[in-house]
CSV table of C-alpha atoms in Angstrom, one decimal:
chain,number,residue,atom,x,y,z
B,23,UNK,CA,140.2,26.3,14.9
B,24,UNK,CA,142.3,29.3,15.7
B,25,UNK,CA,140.7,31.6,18.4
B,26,UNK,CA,141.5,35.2,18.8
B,27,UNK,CA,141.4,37.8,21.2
B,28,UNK,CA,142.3,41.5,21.2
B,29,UNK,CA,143.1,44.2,23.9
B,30,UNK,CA,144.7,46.9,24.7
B,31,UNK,CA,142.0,49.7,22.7
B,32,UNK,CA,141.4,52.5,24.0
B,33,UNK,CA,141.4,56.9,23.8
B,34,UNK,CA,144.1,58.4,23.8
B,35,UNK,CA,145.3,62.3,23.0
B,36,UNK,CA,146.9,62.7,19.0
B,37,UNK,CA,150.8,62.3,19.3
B,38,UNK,CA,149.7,59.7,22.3
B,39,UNK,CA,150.8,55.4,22.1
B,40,UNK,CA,149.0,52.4,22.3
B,41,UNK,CA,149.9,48.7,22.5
B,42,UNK,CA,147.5,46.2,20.6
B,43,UNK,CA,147.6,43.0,21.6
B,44,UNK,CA,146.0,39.6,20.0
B,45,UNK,CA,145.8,36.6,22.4
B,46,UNK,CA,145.5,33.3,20.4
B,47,UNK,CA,144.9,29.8,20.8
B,48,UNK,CA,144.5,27.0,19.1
B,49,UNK,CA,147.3,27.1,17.2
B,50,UNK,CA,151.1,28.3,17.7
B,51,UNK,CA,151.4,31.9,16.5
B,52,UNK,CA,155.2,31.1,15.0
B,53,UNK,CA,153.2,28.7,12.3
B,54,UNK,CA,150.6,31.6,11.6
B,55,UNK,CA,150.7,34.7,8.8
B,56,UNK,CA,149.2,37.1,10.9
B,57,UNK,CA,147.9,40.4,10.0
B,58,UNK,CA,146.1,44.0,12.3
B,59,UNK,CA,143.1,45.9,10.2
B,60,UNK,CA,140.8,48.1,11.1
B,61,UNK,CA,137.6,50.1,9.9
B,62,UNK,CA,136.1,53.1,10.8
B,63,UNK,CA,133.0,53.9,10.5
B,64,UNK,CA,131.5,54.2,7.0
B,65,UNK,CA,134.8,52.9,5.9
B,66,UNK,CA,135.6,49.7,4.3
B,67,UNK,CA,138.2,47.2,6.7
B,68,UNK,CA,141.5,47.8,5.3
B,69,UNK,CA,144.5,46.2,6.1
B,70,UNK,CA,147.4,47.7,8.7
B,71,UNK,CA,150.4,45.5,9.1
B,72,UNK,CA,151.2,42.3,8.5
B,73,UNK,CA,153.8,39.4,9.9
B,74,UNK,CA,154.7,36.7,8.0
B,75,UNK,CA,155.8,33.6,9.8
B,76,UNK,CA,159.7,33.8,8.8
B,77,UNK,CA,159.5,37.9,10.6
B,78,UNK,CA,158.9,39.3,7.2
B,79,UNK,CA,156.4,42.7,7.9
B,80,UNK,CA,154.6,44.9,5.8
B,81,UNK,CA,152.5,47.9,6.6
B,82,UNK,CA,150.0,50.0,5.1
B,83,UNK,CA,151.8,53.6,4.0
B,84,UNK,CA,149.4,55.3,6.1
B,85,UNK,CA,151.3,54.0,9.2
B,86,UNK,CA,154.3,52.9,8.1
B,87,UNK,CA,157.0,54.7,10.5
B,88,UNK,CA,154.7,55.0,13.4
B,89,UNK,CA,153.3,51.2,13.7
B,90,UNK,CA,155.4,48.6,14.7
B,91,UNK,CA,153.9,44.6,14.5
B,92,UNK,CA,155.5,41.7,16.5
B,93,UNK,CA,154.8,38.5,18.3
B,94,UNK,CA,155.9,36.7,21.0
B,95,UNK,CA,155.9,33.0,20.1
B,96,UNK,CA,156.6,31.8,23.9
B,97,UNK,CA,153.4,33.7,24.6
B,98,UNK,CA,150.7,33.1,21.6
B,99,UNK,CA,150.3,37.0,21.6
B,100,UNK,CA,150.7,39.2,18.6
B,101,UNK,CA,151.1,42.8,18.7
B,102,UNK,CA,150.7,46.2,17.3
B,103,UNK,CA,152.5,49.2,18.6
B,104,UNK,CA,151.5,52.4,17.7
B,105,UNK,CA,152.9,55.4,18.1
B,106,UNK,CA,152.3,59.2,16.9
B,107,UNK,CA,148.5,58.4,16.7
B,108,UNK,CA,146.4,60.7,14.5
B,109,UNK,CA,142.8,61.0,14.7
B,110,UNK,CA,142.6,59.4,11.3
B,111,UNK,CA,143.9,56.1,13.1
B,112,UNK,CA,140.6,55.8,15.0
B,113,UNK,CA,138.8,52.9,14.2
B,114,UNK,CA,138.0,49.6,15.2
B,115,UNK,CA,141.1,46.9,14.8
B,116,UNK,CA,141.4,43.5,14.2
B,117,UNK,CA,143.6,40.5,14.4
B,118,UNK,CA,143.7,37.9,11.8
B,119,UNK,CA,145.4,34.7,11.3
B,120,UNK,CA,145.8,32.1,8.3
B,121,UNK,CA,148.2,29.0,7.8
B,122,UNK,CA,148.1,30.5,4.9
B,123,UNK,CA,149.5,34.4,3.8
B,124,UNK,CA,147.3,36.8,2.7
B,125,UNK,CA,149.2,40.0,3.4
B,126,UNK,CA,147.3,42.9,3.7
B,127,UNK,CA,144.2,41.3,1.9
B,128,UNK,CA,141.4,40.5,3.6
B,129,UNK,CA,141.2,36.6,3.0
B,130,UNK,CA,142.0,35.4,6.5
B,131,UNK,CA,140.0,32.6,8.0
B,132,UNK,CA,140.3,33.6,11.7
B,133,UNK,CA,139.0,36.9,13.2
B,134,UNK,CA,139.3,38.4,16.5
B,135,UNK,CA,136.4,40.3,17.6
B,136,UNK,CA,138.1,44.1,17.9
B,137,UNK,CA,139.2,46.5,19.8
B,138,UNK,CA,138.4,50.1,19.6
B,139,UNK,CA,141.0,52.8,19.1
B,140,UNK,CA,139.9,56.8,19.2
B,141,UNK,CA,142.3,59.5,19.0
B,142,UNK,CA,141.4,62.3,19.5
């Protein structure tokens, strides 16, 4: 099994940064499709970004300009860096990983536990 662990969350001003980042183990993240969601309260999960294992992305339009996913393979560590936060980014996030790819759909097997972003 494929264990995942995010950090980085946290408050931060609107216009402010933050760096996600998603910890896993149990499998290499270069043979991974991994993806960032996140849900806000009252709000259904919805996906964010998404890296496919060949460096392919795709984001959700709501960030796309602002977020930037990577991963560093010597590490096991994916990220999400966002910048020019609005207070409609505040929500819980999520990693997710599959052998499989799902995109931005929400049929990943392996979840990380969240991380809390507010912007306020």
């Amino acid at each position: 099994d494929v264990q995942l662990v995010e950090s980085g969350g946290g408050s931060v001003q609107a216009g402010g940064s933050l760096r996600l980042s998603c910890a896993a183990s149990g499998s290499a993240v270069s043979n991974l499709y991994m993806a960032w969601f996140r849900q806000a309260p009252g709000k259904e999960r919805e996906g964010v970004a998404y890296l496919a294992t060949n460096g392919g992305t795709d984001y959700t339009y709501a960030v796309a300009g602002r977020f930037t996913i990577s991963k560093d393979n010597a590490k096991d560590t994916l990220y999400l860096q966002m910048d020019s936060l609005k207070p409609e980014d505040s929500a819980m996030y999520y990693c997710a990983a599959d052998q499989y790819a799902f995109n931005l759909g929400n049929a990943y097997r392996y979840w990380g536990q969240g991380t809390q972003v507010t912007v306020s």
